[in-house]
Each structure stands twice: as structure tokens, then as C-alpha cells.
Short mmCIF file of C-alpha atoms and ligand atoms in Angstrom, two decimals:
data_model
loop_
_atom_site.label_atom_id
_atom_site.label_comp_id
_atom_site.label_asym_id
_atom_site.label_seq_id
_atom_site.Cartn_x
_atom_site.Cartn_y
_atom_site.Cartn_z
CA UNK A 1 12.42 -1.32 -20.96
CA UNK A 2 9.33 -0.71 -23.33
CA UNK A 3 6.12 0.70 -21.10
CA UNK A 4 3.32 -1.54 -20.42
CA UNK A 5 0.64 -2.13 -23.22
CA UNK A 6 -3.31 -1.93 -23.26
CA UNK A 7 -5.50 -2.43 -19.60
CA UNK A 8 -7.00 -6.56 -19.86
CA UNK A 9 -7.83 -6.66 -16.45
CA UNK A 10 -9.43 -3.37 -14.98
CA UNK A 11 -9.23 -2.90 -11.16
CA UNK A 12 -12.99 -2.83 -10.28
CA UNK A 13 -12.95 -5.76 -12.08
CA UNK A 14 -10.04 -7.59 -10.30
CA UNK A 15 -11.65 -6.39 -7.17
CA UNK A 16 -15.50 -7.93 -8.03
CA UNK A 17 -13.91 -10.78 -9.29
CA UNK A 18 -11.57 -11.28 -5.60
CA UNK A 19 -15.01 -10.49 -3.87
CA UNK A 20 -16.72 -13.50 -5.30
CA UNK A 21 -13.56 -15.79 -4.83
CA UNK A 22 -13.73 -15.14 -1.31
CA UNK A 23 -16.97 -15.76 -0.97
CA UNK A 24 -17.01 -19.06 -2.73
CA UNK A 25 -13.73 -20.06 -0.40
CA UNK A 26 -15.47 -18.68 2.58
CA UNK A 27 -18.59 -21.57 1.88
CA UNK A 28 -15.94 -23.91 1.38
CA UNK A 29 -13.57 -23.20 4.24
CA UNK A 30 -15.65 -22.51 6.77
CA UNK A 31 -14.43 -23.94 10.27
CA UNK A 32 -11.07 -25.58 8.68
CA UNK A 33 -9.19 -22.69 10.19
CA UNK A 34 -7.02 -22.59 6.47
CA UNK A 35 -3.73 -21.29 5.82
CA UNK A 36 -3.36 -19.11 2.86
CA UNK A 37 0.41 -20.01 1.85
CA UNK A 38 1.05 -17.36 -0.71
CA UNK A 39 3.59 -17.73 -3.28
CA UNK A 40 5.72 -14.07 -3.25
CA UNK A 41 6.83 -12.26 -4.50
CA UNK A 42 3.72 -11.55 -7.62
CA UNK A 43 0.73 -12.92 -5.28
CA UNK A 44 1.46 -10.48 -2.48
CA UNK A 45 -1.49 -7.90 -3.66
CA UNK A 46 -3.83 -10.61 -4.56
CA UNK A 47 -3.19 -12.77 -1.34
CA UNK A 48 -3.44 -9.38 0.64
CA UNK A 49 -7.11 -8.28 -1.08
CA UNK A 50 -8.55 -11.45 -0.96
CA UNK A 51 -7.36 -12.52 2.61
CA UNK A 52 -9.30 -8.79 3.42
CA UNK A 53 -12.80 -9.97 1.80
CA UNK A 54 -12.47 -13.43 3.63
CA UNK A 55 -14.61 -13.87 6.51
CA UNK A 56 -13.82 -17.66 7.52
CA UNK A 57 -11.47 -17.47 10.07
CA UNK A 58 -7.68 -17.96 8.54
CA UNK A 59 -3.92 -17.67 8.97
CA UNK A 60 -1.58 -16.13 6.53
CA UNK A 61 2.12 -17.21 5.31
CA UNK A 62 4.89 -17.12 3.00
CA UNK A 63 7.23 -18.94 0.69
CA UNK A 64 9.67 -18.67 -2.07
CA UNK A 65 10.92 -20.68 -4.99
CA UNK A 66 14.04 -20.17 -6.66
CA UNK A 67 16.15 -22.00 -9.65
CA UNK A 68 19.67 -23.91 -8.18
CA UNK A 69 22.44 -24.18 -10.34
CA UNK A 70 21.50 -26.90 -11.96
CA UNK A 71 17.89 -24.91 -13.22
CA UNK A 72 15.90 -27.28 -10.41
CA UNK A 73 13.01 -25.42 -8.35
CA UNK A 74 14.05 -25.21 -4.52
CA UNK A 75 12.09 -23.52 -1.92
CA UNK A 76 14.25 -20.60 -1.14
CA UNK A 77 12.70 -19.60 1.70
CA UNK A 78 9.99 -22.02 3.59
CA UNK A 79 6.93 -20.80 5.77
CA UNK A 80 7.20 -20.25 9.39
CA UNK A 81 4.11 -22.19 10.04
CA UNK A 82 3.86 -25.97 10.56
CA UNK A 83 2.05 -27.06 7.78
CA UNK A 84 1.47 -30.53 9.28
CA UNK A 85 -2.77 -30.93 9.84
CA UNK A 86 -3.66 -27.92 8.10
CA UNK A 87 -5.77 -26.45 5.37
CA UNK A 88 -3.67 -25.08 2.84
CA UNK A 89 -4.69 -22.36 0.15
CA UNK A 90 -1.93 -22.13 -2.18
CA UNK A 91 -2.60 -18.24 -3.63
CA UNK A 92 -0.81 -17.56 -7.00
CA UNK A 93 -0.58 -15.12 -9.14
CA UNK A 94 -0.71 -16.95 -12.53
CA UNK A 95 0.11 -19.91 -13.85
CA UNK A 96 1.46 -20.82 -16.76
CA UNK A 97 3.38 -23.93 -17.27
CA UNK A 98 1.96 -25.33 -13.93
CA UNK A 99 5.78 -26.54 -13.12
CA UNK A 100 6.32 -24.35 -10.31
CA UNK A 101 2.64 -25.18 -8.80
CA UNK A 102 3.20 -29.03 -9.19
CA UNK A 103 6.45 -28.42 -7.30
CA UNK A 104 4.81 -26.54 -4.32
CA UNK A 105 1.89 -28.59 -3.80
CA UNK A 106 3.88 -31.50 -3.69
CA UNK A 107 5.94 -29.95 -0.84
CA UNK A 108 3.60 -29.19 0.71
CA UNK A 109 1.85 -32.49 0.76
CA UNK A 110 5.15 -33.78 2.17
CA UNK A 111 4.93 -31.62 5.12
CA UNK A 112 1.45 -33.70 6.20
CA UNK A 113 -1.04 -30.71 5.71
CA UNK A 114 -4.36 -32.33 5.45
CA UNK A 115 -5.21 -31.06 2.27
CA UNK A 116 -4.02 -28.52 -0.38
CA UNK A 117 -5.90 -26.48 -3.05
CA UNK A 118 -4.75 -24.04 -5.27
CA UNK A 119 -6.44 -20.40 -5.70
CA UNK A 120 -5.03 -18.23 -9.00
CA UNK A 121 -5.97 -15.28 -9.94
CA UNK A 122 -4.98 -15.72 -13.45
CA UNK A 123 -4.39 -18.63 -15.55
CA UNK A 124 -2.64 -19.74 -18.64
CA UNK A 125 -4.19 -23.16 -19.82
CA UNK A 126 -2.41 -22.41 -23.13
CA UNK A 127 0.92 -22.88 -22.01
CA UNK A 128 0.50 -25.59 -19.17
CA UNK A 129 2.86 -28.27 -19.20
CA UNK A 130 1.74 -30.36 -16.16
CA UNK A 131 -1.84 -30.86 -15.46
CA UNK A 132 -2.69 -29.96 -12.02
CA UNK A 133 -6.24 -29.23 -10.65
CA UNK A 134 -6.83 -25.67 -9.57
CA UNK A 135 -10.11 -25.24 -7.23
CA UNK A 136 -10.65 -21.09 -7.58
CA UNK A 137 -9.55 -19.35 -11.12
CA UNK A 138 -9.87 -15.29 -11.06
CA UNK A 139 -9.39 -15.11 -14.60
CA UNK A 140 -8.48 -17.41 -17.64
CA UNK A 141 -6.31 -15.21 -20.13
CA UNK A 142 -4.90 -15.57 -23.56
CA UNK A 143 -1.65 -16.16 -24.05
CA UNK A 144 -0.19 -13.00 -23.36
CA UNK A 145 2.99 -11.32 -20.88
CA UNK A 146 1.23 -9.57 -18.03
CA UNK A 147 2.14 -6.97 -15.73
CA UNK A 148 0.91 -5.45 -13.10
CA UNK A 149 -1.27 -5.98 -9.57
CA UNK A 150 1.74 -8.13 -8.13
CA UNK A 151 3.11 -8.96 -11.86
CA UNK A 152 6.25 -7.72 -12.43
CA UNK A 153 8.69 -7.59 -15.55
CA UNK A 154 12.29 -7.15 -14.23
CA UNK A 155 10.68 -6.27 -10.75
CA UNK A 156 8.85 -2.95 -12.10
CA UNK A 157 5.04 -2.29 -12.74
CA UNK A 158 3.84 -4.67 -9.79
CA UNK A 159 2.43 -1.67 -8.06
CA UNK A 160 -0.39 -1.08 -11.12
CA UNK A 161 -3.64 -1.55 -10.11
CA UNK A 162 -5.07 -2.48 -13.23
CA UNK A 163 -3.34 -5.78 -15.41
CA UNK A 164 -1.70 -4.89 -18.82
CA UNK A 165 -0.33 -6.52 -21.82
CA UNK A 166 3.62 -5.98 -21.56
CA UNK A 167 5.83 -6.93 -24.80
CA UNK A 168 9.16 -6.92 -24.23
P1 5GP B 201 4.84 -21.54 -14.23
O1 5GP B 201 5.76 -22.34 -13.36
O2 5GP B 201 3.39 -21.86 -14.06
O3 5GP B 201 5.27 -21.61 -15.69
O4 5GP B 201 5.11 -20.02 -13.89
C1 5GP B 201 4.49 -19.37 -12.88
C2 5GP B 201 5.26 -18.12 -12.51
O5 5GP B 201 5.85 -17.48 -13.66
C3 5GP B 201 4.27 -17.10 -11.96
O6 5GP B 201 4.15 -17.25 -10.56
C4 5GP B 201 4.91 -15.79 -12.36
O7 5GP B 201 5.84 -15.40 -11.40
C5 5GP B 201 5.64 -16.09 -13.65
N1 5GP B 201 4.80 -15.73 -14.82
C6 5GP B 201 4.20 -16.58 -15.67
N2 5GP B 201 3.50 -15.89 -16.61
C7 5GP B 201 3.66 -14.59 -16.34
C8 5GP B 201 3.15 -13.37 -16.94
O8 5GP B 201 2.40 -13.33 -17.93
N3 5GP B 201 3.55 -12.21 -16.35
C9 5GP B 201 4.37 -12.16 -15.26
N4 5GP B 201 4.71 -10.97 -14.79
N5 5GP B 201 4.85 -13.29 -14.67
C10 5GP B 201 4.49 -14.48 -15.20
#
């Protein structure tokens, strides 16, 4: 496995960047009591920092998508909160195609939550296949493989701090 390439994201940067987010989501959330639904395993650090900078009053959960054997997207393992009524912040890491996004937010649309948003830290536009709107962007990036903060290749380098070019 070749090492990780140059730094594109710096941490001080990620973490001025998550500051702001926060506070924009703060104005924007205030008294809707949202849920941050955070897409694991690569949004864990992100969903982590930025739930730590938020002061509007919010809950925190999980899910995870996986491939069946026929290559569809399935949620492999659902949140433990009942989405019906609530906020929802989707946190992701990055998107890219959009396909697994459009898949989550229309679950969880079908499990009644009153409305959904999406919050990235890093985004793709050049490889996005469905067009879906996302309210908070950390970062648009070109298109390049990313590691690190959360982003993995193979499962290694999530636990960088800053983001790096990877080529395989
Ligand atoms: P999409 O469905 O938008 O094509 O893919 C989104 C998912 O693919 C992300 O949540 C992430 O897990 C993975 N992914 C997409 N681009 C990258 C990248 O540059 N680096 C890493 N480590 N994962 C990526």
C-alpha cells in the first residue's frame, strides 16, 4: 500500500473551517432540537468535532450503508433513534457520486422526519452523478483520492489529522 501523498487540507484549517459550519448550523437550528445522523464509518471525526463546536441543543446517531449481492445500497445498520418529527443533519464525509446520499436522504424521508439537510465536509461536484442539494459544504476539492481525518483507503490513515492526496 503506497503512503499517503501531499497535505490539501491542513488541520487548523479543517478545524476553522468546522468552527464556522457550526456556527452557521447553530443560526439555523436553533430550537429544532436536530439530530445529527452521521454516516460511519469516514464522518466519525468530522461529526464528533463539529457536534463539539455546536451550541444549539442536539442529539447524535448512527447508520451504515452497505452493497447486497446484487451491488444495491442497503442500510446495514439503522439508527436507534425514531427519526419520525425530527430535524435531521445528515453529516458526511465526502461526496462524490451523490448515489449513496440520494439513497440516505430518501430513507430517511420515509421514516417521517420533518426535514433533512445534508452537511459535508468535502465535496466532489466533479464526479456527481445525481444532483442533490447540500445545505453546509466544508470544502469543494478537485478531483482527487483522499485520505485521512475519517478517510480511509483499505481502513488505514483515517486517524491523520490533516487530509492528503492518496494514489493508489
Ligand atoms: P458517493 O456515493 O457519493 O459516490 O460516495 C461517497 C462515499 O465514498 C464517501 O462517504 C466515502 O466513504 C467514499 N469516498 C468517495 N470519495 C472518496 C475519497 O476521495 N476518499 C475516501 N477515502 N473515500 C471516498
Amino acid at each position: 500500500m503506497n503512503e499517503p501523498k501531499d497535505i490539501l487540507l491542513e488541520k487548523q484549517v479543517i478545524e476553522e473551517r468546522i468552527d464556522a459550519l457550526a456556527r452557521q448550523i447553530d443560526q439555523d437550528y436553533k430550537d429544532k432540537n436536530p439530530v445529527l445522523l452521521t454516516l460511519l464509518k469516514g464522518s466519525f471525526y468530522f461529526a464528533a468535532d463539529l457536534s463539539k463546536q455546536m451550541q444549539a441543543t442536539h442529539s447524535i446517531d448512527f447508520l451504515t450503508v452497505a452493497h447486497d449481492s446484487t451491488g444495491m445500497l442497503k442500510v446495514r445498520y439503522p439508527p436507534t433513534s425514531n427519526l419520525k418529527g425530527r430535524h435531521v443533519l445528515l453529516i458526511e464525509d465526502i461526496v462524490d457520486s451523490g448515489l449513496t446520499l440520494h439513497y440516505i436522504v430518501d430513507y430517511v424521508k420515509k421514516q417521517g422526519a420533518k426535514s433533512v439537510t445534508v452537511c459535508t465536509l468535502l465535496d466532489n461536484p466533479v464526479r456527481r452523478l445525481v444532483n442533490l442539494p447540500i445545505s453546509y459544504i466544508g470544502f469543494t476539492i478537485p478531483d482527487v483520492y483522499v485520505v485521512g481525518y475519517g478517510l480511509d483507503v483499505n481502513e488505514y490513515y483515517r486517524n491523520l489529522s490533516d487530509i492528503h492526496i492518496y494514489e493508489p
